[in-house]
mmCIF file with all atom_site columns, C-alpha atoms and ligand atoms in Angstrom:
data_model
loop_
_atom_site.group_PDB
_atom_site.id
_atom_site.type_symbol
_atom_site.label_atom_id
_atom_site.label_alt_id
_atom_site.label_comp_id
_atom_site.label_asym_id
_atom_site.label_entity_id
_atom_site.label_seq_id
_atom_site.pdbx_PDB_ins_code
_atom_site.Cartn_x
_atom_site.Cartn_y
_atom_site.Cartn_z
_atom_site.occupancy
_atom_site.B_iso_or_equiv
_atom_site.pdbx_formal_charge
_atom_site.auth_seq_id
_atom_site.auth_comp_id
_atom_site.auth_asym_id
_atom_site.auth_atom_id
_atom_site.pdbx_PDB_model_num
ATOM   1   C CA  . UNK A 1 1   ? 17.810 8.010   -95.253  1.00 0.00 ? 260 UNK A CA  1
ATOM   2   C CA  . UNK A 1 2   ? 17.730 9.374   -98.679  1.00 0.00 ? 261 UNK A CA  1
ATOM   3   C CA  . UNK A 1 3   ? 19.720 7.740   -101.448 1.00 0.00 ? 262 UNK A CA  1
ATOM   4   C CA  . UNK A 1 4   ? 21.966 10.839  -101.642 1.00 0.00 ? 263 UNK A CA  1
ATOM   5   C CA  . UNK A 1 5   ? 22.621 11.158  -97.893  1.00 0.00 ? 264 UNK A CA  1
ATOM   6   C CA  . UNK A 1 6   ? 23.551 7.482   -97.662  1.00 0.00 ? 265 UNK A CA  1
ATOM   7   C CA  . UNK A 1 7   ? 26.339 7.881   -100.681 1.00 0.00 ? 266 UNK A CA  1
ATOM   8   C CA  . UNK A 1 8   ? 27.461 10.819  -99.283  1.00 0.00 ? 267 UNK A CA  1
ATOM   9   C CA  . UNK A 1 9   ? 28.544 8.924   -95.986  1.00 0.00 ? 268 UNK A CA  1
ATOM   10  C CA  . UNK A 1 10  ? 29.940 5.644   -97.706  1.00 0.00 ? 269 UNK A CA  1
ATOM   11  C CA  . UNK A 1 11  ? 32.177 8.219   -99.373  1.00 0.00 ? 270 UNK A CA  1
ATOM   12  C CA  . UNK A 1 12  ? 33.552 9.513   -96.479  1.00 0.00 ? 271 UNK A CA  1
ATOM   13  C CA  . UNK A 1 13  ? 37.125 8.345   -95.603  1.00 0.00 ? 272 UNK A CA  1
ATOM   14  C CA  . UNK A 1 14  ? 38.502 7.545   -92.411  1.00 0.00 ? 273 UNK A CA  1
ATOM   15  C CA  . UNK A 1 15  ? 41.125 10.119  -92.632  1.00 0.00 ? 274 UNK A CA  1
ATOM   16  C CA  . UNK A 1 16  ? 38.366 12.614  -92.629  1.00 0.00 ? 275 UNK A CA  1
ATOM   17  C CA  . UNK A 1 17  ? 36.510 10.506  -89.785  1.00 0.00 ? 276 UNK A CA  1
ATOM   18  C CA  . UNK A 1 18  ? 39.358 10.096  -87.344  1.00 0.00 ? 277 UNK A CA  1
ATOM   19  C CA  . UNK A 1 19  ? 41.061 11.767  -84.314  1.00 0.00 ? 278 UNK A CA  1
ATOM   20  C CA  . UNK A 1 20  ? 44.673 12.765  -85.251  1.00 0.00 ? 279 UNK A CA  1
ATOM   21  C CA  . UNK A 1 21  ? 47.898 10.705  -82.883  1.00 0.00 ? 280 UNK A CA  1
ATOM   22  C CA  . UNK A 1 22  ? 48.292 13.874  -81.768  1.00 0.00 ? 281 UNK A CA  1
ATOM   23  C CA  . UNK A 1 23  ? 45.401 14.069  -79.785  1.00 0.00 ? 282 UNK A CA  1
ATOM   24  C CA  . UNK A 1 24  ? 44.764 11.128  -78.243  1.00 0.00 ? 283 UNK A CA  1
ATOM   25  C CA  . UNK A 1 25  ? 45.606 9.745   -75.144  1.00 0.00 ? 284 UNK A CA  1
ATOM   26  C CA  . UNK A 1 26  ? 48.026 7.170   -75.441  1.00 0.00 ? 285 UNK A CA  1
ATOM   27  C CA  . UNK A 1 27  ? 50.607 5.090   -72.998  1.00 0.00 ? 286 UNK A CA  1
ATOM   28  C CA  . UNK A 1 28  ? 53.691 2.686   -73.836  1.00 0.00 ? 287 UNK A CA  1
ATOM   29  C CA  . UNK A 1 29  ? 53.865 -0.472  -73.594  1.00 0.00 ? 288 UNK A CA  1
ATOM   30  C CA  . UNK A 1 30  ? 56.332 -0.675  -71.000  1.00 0.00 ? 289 UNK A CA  1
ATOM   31  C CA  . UNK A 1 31  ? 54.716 1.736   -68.494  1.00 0.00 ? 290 UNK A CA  1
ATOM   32  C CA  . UNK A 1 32  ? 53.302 0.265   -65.374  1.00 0.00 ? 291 UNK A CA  1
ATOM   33  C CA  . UNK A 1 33  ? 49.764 -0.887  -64.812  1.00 0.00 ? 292 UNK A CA  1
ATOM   34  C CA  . UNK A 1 34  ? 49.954 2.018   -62.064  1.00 0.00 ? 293 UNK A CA  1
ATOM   35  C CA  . UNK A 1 35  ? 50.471 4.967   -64.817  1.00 0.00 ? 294 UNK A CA  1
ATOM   36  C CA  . UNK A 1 36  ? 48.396 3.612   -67.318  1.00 0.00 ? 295 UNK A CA  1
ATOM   37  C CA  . UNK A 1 37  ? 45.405 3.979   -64.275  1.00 0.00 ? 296 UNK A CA  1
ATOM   38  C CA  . UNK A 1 38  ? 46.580 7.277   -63.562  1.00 0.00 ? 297 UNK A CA  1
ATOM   39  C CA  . UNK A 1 39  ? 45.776 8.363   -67.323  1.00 0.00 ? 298 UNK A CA  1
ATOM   40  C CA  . UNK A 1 40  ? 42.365 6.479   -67.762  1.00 0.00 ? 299 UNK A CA  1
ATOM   41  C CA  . UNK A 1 41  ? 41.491 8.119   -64.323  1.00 0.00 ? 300 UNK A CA  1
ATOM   42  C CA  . UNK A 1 42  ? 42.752 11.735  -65.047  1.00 0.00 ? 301 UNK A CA  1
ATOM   43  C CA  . UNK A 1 43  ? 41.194 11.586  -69.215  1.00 0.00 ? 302 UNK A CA  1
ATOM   44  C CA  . UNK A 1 44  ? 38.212 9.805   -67.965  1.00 0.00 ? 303 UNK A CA  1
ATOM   45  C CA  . UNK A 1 45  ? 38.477 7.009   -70.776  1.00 0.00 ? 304 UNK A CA  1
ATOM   46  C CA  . UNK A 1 46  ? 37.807 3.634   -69.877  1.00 0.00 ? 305 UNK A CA  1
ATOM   47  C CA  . UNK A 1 47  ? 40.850 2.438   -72.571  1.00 0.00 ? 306 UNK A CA  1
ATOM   48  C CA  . UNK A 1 48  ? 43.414 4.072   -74.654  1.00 0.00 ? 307 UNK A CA  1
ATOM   49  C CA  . UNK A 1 49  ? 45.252 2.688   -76.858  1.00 0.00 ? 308 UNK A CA  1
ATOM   50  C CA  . UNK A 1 50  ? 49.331 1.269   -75.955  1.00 0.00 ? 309 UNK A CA  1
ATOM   51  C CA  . UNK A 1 51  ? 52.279 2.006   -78.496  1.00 0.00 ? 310 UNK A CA  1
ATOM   52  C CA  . UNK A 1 52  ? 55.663 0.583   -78.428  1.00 0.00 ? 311 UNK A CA  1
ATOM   53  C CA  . UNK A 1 53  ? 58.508 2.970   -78.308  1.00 0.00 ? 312 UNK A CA  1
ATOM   54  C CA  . UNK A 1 54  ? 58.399 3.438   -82.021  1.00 0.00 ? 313 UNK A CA  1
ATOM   55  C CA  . UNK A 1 55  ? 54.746 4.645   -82.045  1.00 0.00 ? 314 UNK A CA  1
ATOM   56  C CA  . UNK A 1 56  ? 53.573 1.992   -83.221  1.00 0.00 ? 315 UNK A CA  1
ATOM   57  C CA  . UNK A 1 57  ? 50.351 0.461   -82.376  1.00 0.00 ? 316 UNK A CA  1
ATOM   58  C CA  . UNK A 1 58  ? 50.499 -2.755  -80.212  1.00 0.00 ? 317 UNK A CA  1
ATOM   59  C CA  . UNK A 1 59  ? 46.759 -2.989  -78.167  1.00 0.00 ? 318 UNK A CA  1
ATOM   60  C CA  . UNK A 1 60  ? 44.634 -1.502  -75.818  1.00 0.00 ? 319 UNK A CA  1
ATOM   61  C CA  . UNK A 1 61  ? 44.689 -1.269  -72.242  1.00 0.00 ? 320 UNK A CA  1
ATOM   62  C CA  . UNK A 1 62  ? 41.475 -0.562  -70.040  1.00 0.00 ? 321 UNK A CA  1
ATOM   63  C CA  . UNK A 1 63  ? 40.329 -0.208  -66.972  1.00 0.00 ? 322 UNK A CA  1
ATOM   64  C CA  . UNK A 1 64  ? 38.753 -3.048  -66.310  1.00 0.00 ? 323 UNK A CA  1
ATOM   65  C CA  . UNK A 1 65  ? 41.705 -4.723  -67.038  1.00 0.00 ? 324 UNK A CA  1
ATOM   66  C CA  . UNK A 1 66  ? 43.997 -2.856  -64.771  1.00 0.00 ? 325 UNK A CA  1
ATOM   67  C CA  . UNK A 1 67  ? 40.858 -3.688  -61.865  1.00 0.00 ? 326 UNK A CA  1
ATOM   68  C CA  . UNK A 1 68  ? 41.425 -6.963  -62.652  1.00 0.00 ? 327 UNK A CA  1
ATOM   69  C CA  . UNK A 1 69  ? 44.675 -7.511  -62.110  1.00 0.00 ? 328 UNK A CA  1
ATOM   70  C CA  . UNK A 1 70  ? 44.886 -5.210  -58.769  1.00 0.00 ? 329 UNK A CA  1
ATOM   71  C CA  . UNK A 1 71  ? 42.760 -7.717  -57.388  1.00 0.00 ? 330 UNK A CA  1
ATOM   72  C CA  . UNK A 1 72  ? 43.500 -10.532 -54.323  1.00 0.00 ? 331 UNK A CA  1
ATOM   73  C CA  . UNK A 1 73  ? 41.430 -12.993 -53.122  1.00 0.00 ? 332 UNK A CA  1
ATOM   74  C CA  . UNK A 1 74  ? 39.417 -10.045 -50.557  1.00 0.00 ? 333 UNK A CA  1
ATOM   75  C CA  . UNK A 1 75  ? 40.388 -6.826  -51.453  1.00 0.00 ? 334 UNK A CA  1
ATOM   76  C CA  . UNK A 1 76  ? 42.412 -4.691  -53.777  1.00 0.00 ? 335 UNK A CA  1
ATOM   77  C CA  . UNK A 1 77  ? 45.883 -4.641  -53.675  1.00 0.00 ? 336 UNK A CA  1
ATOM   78  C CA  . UNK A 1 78  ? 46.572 -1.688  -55.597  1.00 0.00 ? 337 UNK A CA  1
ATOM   79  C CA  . UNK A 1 79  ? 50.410 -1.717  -55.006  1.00 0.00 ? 338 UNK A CA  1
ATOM   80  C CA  . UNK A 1 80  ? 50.429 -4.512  -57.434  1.00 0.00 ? 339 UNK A CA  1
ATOM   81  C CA  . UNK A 1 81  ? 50.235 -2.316  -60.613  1.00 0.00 ? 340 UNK A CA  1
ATOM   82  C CA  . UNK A 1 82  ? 53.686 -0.516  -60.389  1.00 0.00 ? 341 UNK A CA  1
ATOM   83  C CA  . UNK A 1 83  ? 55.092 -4.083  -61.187  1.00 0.00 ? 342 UNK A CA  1
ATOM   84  C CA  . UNK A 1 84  ? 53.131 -5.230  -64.064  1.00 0.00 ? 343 UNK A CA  1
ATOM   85  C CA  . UNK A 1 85  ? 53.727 -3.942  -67.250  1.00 0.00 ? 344 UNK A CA  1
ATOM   86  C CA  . UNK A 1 86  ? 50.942 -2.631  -69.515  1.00 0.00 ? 345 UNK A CA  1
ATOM   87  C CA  . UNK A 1 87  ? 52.492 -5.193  -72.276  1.00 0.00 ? 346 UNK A CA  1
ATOM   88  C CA  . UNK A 1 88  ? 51.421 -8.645  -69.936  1.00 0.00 ? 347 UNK A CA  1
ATOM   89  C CA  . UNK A 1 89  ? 48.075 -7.660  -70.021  1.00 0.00 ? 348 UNK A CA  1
ATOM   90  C CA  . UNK A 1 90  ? 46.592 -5.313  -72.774  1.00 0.00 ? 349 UNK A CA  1
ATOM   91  C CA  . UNK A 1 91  ? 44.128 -7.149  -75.036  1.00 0.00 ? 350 UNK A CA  1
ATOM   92  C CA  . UNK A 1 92  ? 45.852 -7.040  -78.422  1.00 0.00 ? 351 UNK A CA  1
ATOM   93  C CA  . UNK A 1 93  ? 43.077 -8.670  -80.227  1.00 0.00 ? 352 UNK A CA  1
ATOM   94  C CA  . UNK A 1 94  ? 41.984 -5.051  -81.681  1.00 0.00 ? 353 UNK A CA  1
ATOM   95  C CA  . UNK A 1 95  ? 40.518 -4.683  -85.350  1.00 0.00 ? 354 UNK A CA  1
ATOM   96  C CA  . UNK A 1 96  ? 42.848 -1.895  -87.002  1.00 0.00 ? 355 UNK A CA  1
ATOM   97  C CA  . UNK A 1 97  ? 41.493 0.677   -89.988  1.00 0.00 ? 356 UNK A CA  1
ATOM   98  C CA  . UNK A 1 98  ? 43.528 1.736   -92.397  1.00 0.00 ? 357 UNK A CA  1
ATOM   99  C CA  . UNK A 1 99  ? 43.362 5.856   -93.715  1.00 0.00 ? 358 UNK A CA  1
ATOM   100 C CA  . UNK A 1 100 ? 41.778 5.466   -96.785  1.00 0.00 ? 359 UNK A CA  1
ATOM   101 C CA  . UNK A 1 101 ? 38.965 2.723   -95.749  1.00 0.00 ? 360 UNK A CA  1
ATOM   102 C CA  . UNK A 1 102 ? 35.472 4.004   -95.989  1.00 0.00 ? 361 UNK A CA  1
ATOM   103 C CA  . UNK A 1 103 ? 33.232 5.405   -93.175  1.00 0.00 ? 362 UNK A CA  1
ATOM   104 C CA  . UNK A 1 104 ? 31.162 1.956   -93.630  1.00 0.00 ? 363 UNK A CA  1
ATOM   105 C CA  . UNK A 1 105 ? 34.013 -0.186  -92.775  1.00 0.00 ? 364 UNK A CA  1
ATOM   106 C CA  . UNK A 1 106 ? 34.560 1.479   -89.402  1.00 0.00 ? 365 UNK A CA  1
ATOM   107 C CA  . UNK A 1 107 ? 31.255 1.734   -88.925  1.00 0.00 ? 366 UNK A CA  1
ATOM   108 C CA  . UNK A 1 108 ? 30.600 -2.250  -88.944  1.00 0.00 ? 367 UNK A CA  1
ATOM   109 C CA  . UNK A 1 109 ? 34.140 -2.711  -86.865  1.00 0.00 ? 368 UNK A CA  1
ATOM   110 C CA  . UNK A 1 110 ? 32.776 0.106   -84.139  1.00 0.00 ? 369 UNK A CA  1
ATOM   111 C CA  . UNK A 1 111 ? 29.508 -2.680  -83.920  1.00 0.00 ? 370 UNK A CA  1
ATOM   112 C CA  . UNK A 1 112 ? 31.600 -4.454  -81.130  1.00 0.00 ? 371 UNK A CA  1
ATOM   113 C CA  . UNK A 1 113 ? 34.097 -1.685  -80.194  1.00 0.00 ? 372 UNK A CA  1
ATOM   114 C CA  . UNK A 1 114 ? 34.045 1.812   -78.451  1.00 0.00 ? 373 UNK A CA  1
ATOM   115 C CA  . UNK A 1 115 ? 36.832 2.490   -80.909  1.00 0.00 ? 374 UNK A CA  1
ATOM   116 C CA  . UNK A 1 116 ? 39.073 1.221   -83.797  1.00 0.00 ? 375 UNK A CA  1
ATOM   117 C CA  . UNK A 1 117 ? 42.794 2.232   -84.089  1.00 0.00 ? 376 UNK A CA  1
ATOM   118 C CA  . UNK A 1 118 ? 43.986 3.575   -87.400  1.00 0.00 ? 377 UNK A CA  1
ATOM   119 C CA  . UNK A 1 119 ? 47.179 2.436   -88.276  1.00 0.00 ? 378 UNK A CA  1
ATOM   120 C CA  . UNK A 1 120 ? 49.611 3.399   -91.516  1.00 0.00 ? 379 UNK A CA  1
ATOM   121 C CA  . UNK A 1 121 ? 51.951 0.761   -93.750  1.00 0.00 ? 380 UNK A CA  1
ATOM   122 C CA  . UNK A 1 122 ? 54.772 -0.237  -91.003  1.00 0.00 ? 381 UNK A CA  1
ATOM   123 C CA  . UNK A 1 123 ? 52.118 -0.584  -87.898  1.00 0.00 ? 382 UNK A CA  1
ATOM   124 C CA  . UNK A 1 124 ? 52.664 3.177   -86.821  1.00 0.00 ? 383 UNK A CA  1
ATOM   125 C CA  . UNK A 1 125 ? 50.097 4.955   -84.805  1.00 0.00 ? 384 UNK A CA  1
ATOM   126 C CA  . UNK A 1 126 ? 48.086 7.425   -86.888  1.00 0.00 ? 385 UNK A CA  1
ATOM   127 C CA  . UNK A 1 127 ? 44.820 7.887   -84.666  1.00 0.00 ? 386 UNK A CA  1
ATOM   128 C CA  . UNK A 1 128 ? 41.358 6.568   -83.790  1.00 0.00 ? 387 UNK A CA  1
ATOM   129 C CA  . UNK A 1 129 ? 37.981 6.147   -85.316  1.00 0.00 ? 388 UNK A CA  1
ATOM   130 C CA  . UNK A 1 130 ? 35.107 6.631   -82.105  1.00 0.00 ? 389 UNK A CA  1
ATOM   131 C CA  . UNK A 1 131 ? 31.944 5.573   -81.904  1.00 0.00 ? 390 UNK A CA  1
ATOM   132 C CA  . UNK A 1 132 ? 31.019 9.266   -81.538  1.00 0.00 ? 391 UNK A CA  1
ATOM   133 C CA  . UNK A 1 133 ? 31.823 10.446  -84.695  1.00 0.00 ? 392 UNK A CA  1
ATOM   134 C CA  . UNK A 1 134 ? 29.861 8.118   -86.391  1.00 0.00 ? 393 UNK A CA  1
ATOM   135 C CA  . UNK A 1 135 ? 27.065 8.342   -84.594  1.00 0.00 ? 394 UNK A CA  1
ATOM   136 C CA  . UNK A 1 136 ? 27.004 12.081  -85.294  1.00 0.00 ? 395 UNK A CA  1
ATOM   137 C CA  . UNK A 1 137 ? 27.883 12.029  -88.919  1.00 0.00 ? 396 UNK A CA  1
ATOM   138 C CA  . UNK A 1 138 ? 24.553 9.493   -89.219  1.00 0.00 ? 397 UNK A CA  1
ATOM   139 C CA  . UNK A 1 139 ? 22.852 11.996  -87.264  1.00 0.00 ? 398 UNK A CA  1
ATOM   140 C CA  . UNK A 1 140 ? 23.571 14.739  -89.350  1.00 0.00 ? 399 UNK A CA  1
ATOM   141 C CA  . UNK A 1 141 ? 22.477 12.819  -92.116  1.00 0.00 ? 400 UNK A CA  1
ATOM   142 C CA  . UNK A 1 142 ? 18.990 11.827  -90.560  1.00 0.00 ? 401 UNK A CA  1
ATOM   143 C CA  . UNK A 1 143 ? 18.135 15.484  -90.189  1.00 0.00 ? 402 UNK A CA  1
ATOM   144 C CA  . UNK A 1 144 ? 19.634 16.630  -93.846  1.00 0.00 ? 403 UNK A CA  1
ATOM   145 C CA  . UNK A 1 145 ? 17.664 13.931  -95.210  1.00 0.00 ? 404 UNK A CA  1
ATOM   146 C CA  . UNK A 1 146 ? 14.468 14.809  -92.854  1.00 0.00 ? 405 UNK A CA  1
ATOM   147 C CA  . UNK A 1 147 ? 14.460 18.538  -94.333  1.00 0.00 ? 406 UNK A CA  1
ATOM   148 C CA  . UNK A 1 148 ? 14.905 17.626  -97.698  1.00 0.00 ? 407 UNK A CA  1
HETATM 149 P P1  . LIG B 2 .   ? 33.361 8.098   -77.683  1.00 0.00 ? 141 LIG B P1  1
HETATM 150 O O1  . LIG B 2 .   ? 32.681 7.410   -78.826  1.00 0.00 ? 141 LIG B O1  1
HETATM 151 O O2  . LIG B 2 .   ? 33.783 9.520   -77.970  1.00 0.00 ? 141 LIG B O2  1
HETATM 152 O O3  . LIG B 2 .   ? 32.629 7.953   -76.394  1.00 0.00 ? 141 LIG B O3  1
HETATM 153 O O4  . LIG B 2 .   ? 34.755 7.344   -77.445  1.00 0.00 ? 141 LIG B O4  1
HETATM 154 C C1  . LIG B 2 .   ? 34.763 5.964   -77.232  1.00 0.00 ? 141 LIG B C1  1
HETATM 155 C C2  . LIG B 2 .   ? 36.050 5.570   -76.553  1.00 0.00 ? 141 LIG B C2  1
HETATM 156 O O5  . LIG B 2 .   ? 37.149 5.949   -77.385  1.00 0.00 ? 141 LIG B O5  1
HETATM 157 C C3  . LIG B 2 .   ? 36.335 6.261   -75.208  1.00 0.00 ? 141 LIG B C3  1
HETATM 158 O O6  . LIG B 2 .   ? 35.727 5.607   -74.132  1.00 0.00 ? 141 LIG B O6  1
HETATM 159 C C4  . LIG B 2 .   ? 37.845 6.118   -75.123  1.00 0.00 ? 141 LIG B C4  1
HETATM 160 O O7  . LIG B 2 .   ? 38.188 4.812   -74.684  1.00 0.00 ? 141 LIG B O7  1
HETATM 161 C C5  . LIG B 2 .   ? 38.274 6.279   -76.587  1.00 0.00 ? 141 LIG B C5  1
HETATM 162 N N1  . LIG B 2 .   ? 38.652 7.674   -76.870  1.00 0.00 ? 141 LIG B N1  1
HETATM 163 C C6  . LIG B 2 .   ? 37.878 8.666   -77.382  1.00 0.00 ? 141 LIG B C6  1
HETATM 164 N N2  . LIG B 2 .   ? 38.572 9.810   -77.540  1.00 0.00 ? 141 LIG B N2  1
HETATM 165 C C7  . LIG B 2 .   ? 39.837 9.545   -77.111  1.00 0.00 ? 141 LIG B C7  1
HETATM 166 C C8  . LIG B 2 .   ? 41.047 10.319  -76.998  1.00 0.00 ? 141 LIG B C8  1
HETATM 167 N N3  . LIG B 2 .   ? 41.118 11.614  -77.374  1.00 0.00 ? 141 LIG B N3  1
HETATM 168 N N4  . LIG B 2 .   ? 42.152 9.716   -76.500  1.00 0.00 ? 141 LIG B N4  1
HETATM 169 C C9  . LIG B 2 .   ? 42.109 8.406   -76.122  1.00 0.00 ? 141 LIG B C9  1
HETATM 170 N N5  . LIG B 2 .   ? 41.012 7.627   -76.211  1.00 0.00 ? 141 LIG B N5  1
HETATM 171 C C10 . LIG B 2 .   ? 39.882 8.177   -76.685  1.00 0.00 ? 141 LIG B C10 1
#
């Protein structure tokens, strides 16, 4: 990639990078295991991330997860997840970006993760960084380097 390309991306900001609150997918932590599969099955994610009533940013829930959990010793037992909160079992252990950090810092925390949450001062939700975009902002930089 071509010195100029390559500064061009580490200048990008995750503001610019992310997916606004308002559209993604979200569900509270107090919902049941039972609506938080109904929205990974109807979005077609395999997690979203779980706010507390405040909107602020408390983990992720996926569906593995959920599977998990619905499962007895020989077969599911999907009536299970209208009593389990998404709270007992979302995996909290999430690496958080903050607006202005640069499109390399989400790009080394999106190494291990589909995507990073972007959160402001006080914890509240303000979107998500995907693997996606960053894959297509280095692509666009491959070919505006390549015809250069
Ligand atoms: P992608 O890199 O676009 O495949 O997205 C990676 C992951 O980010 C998806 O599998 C979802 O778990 C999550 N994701 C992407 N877009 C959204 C969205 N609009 N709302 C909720 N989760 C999303």
């Amino acid at each position: 990639m071509l010195q100029m390309e390559r500064e061009k991306n580490e200048m990008l900001l995750v503001e610019e990078l992310m997916v606004p609150s308002e559209k993604v997918a979200h569900v509270q932590s107090g919902n049941p295991l039972e609506h938080a599969l109904l929205v990974l099955i109807k979005t077609g994610y395999s997690a979203v991330p779980v706010l507390n009533p405040h909107f602020q940013f408390e983990g992720v829930i996926s569906k593995t997860k959920i599977l998990e959990e619905a499962l007895g010793l020989e077969q599911f037992e999907m009536e299970r997840l209208s009593d389990i909160a998404v709270h007992t079992v979302m995996d909290r252990e999430i690496p958080c970006l903050k607006k202005d950090h640069t499109f390399i810092d989400a790009l080394h925390k999106l190494i291990d993760h589909p995507f990073v949450c972007v959160t402001g001062e006080n914890g509240e939700f303000d979107g998500i960084v995907t693997r996606r975009e960053i894959l297509k902002n280095v692509s666009k930089s491959y070919h505006e380097s390549k015809n250069k």
